Amino acid sequence: MVEISYNDVFDAVTRALHEAFPNSHVYGELVKQGLSAGDFNVLPITPAHIQALGTRAKRDLTLDVIYYPTDAGGRAECLQIAQIVPYALASITTANGVKLRCGGFDTNITDDVLHCIVNYPHFVLAPKDAPEMRTLEIKEVAE
């Protein structure tokens, strides 16, 4: 099993958006200025890690995919994008080739901006510290 980091999932989401919307800019951090209509902003909301037995753990990364519509398009444009994004993000592939399925998708329009809340649950194996190999000596005692 390949180790999947939260950043791997985040990068895969931004790549999927770039592929689905090649004419849009996709930002991966809070942008205070320079956003244009038609741009996306992807912000991590909640990274979760639940330890399971042994070295296995369940992780879940929730992201807010924000779309900024044109003034002319407004809420109607938000609804059009809300129909496309679930298909674009239904299955993503990390840089090391791991495919992840979207575990949940929810949308809302706040202040005329589309927010798509997506999450990607997955299992990981924690790196295991292997015990150091030592030399075993057998000494026979003569009776």
mmCIF file of C-alpha atoms in Angstrom:
data_model
loop_
_atom_site.group_PDB
_atom_site.id
_atom_site.type_symbol
_atom_site.label_atom_id
_atom_site.label_comp_id
_atom_site.label_asym_id
_atom_site.label_seq_id
_atom_site.Cartn_x
_atom_site.Cartn_y
_atom_site.Cartn_z
ATOM 1 C CA MET A 1 0.000 0.000 0.000
ATOM 2 C CA VAL A 2 1.356 3.409 -0.984
ATOM 3 C CA GLU A 3 1.461 6.095 1.689
ATOM 4 C CA ILE A 4 -1.023 8.848 0.816
ATOM 5 C CA SER A 5 -0.496 12.249 2.422
ATOM 6 C CA TYR A 6 -3.105 14.973 2.777
ATOM 7 C CA ASN A 7 -1.086 17.031 0.296
ATOM 8 C CA ASP A 8 -1.277 14.187 -2.248
ATOM 9 C CA VAL A 9 -5.083 14.331 -2.085
ATOM 10 C CA PHE A 10 -5.096 18.138 -2.224
ATOM 11 C CA ASP A 11 -2.816 18.154 -5.297
ATOM 12 C CA ALA A 12 -4.955 15.521 -7.034
ATOM 13 C CA VAL A 13 -8.087 17.662 -6.549
ATOM 14 C CA THR A 14 -6.411 20.761 -7.988
ATOM 15 C CA ARG A 15 -5.111 18.728 -10.966
ATOM 16 C CA ALA A 16 -8.606 17.348 -11.626
ATOM 17 C CA LEU A 17 -10.014 20.884 -11.624
ATOM 18 C CA HIS A 18 -7.275 22.042 -14.033
ATOM 19 C CA GLU A 19 -8.213 19.207 -16.392
ATOM 20 C CA ALA A 20 -11.967 19.864 -16.188
ATOM 21 C CA PHE A 21 -11.669 23.661 -16.428
ATOM 22 C CA PRO A 22 -8.511 24.417 -18.461
ATOM 23 C CA ASN A 23 -9.410 28.114 -18.899
ATOM 24 C CA SER A 24 -9.765 28.732 -15.157
ATOM 25 C CA HIS A 25 -7.060 29.461 -12.618
ATOM 26 C CA VAL A 26 -7.030 27.099 -9.647
ATOM 27 C CA TYR A 27 -5.544 28.489 -6.447
ATOM 28 C CA GLY A 28 -4.579 26.381 -3.474
ATOM 29 C CA GLU A 29 -4.511 29.012 -0.764
ATOM 30 C CA LEU A 30 -6.465 32.003 0.432
ATOM 31 C CA VAL A 31 -6.137 34.705 -2.236
ATOM 32 C CA LYS A 32 -6.701 38.256 -1.034
ATOM 33 C CA GLN A 33 -6.498 39.904 -4.454
ATOM 34 C CA GLY A 34 -6.102 39.004 -8.104
ATOM 35 C CA LEU A 35 -9.010 36.556 -8.352
ATOM 36 C CA SER A 36 -10.910 36.701 -11.611
ATOM 37 C CA ALA A 37 -14.393 35.521 -12.469
ATOM 38 C CA GLY A 38 -14.278 31.843 -13.383
ATOM 39 C CA ASP A 39 -11.443 31.035 -10.964
ATOM 40 C CA PHE A 40 -11.384 28.299 -8.335
ATOM 41 C CA ASN A 41 -9.902 28.317 -4.868
ATOM 42 C CA VAL A 42 -9.332 25.018 -3.034
ATOM 43 C CA LEU A 43 -9.022 25.203 0.741
ATOM 44 C CA PRO A 44 -8.545 22.276 3.119
ATOM 45 C CA ILE A 45 -11.127 22.316 5.915
ATOM 46 C CA THR A 46 -10.735 19.174 7.985
ATOM 47 C CA PRO A 47 -8.017 16.534 7.853
ATOM 48 C CA ALA A 48 -9.092 13.564 9.996
ATOM 49 C CA HIS A 49 -7.015 10.592 11.156
ATOM 50 C CA ILE A 50 -8.520 7.648 13.046
ATOM 51 C CA GLN A 51 -6.100 4.975 14.175
ATOM 52 C CA ALA A 52 -7.169 1.384 13.566
ATOM 53 C CA LEU A 53 -5.585 -1.902 14.594
ATOM 54 C CA GLY A 54 -1.881 -2.267 13.989
ATOM 55 C CA THR A 55 -0.416 0.233 11.589
ATOM 56 C CA ARG A 56 -3.612 0.857 9.629
ATOM 57 C CA ALA A 57 -5.483 4.172 9.908
ATOM 58 C CA LYS A 58 -8.491 5.781 8.256
ATOM 59 C CA ARG A 59 -7.965 9.275 6.928
ATOM 60 C CA ASP A 60 -10.480 11.688 5.519
ATOM 61 C CA LEU A 61 -9.691 15.049 3.954
ATOM 62 C CA THR A 62 -12.517 17.563 3.539
ATOM 63 C CA LEU A 63 -11.952 20.430 1.112
ATOM 64 C CA ASP A 64 -13.872 23.559 0.154
ATOM 65 C CA VAL A 65 -13.751 24.051 -3.617
ATOM 66 C CA ILE A 66 -14.824 27.653 -4.179
ATOM 67 C CA TYR A 67 -15.945 28.970 -7.580
ATOM 68 C CA TYR A 68 -16.204 32.693 -8.346
ATOM 69 C CA PRO A 69 -18.796 33.308 -11.101
ATOM 70 C CA THR A 70 -18.907 36.197 -13.529
ATOM 71 C CA ASP A 71 -21.143 39.128 -12.658
ATOM 72 C CA ALA A 72 -23.320 38.362 -15.674
ATOM 73 C CA GLY A 73 -23.577 34.643 -14.828
ATOM 74 C CA GLY A 74 -24.220 34.965 -11.096
ATOM 75 C CA ARG A 75 -26.174 32.209 -9.376
ATOM 76 C CA ALA A 76 -27.225 30.580 -12.662
ATOM 77 C CA GLU A 77 -23.557 30.113 -13.514
ATOM 78 C CA CYS A 78 -22.962 28.693 -10.027
ATOM 79 C CA LEU A 79 -25.696 26.112 -10.659
ATOM 80 C CA GLN A 80 -24.097 25.123 -13.989
ATOM 81 C CA ILE A 81 -20.705 24.623 -12.338
ATOM 82 C CA ALA A 82 -22.357 22.745 -9.437
ATOM 83 C CA GLN A 83 -23.570 20.191 -11.997
ATOM 84 C CA ILE A 84 -20.101 19.665 -13.509
ATOM 85 C CA VAL A 85 -17.808 19.631 -10.461
ATOM 86 C CA PRO A 86 -19.170 16.407 -8.872
ATOM 87 C CA TYR A 87 -18.279 14.472 -12.022
ATOM 88 C CA ALA A 88 -14.865 16.126 -12.319
ATOM 89 C CA LEU A 89 -14.014 15.259 -8.704
ATOM 90 C CA ALA A 90 -15.816 11.895 -8.389
ATOM 91 C CA SER A 91 -12.548 10.033 -8.870
ATOM 92 C CA ILE A 92 -9.108 11.612 -8.540
ATOM 93 C CA THR A 93 -5.632 10.186 -9.066
ATOM 94 C CA THR A 94 -2.660 11.160 -6.924
ATOM 95 C CA ALA A 95 0.755 11.821 -8.441
ATOM 96 C CA ASN A 96 1.899 8.322 -7.439
ATOM 97 C CA GLY A 97 -1.066 6.721 -9.250
ATOM 98 C CA VAL A 98 -3.471 6.031 -6.370
ATOM 99 C CA LYS A 99 -7.134 6.489 -7.310
ATOM 100 C CA LEU A 100 -9.487 7.888 -4.673
ATOM 101 C CA ARG A 101 -13.265 8.172 -4.830
ATOM 102 C CA CYS A 102 -15.120 11.159 -3.453
ATOM 103 C CA GLY A 103 -16.913 10.134 -0.267
ATOM 104 C CA GLY A 104 -19.299 13.066 -0.133
ATOM 105 C CA PHE A 105 -20.213 16.152 -2.113
ATOM 106 C CA ASP A 106 -22.302 19.088 -0.939
ATOM 107 C CA THR A 107 -22.794 22.549 -2.423
ATOM 108 C CA ASN A 108 -24.048 25.891 -1.247
ATOM 109 C CA ILE A 109 -24.047 29.392 -2.642
ATOM 110 C CA THR A 110 -22.977 32.021 -0.134
ATOM 111 C CA ASP A 111 -22.569 35.694 -1.073
ATOM 112 C CA ASP A 112 -23.009 34.698 -4.744
ATOM 113 C CA VAL A 113 -19.993 32.371 -4.582
ATOM 114 C CA LEU A 114 -20.273 28.595 -5.066
ATOM 115 C CA HIS A 115 -18.828 26.388 -2.319
ATOM 116 C CA CYS A 116 -18.433 22.679 -3.087
ATOM 117 C CA ILE A 117 -17.560 20.681 0.020
ATOM 118 C CA VAL A 118 -15.876 17.391 -0.947
ATOM 119 C CA ASN A 119 -14.237 14.700 1.102
ATOM 120 C CA TYR A 120 -11.936 11.804 0.310
ATOM 121 C CA PRO A 121 -11.871 8.958 2.834
ATOM 122 C CA HIS A 122 -9.020 6.471 2.461
ATOM 123 C CA PHE A 123 -6.932 4.024 4.443
ATOM 124 C CA VAL A 124 -3.207 4.288 5.031
ATOM 125 C CA LEU A 125 -0.542 2.189 6.655
ATOM 126 C CA ALA A 126 1.647 4.061 9.086
ATOM 127 C CA PRO A 127 5.349 3.560 8.524
ATOM 128 C CA LYS A 128 6.505 0.857 10.867
ATOM 129 C CA ASP A 129 9.819 1.193 12.646
ATOM 130 C CA ALA A 130 11.470 -2.125 11.972
ATOM 131 C CA PRO A 131 13.553 -3.463 14.822
ATOM 132 C CA GLU A 132 17.238 -3.370 14.177
ATOM 133 C CA MET A 133 18.688 -6.709 13.139
ATOM 134 C CA ARG A 134 21.365 -7.999 15.450
ATOM 135 C CA THR A 135 23.800 -10.856 15.328
ATOM 136 C CA LEU A 136 22.714 -14.003 17.049
ATOM 137 C CA GLU A 137 25.486 -16.055 18.608
ATOM 138 C CA ILE A 138 24.964 -19.591 19.787
ATOM 139 C CA LYS A 139 27.359 -20.922 22.386
ATOM 140 C CA GLU A 140 27.373 -24.592 23.188
ATOM 141 C CA VAL A 141 28.273 -25.648 26.626
ATOM 142 C CA ALA A 142 30.072 -28.962 26.907
ATOM 143 C CA GLU A 143 28.908 -31.222 29.713
#
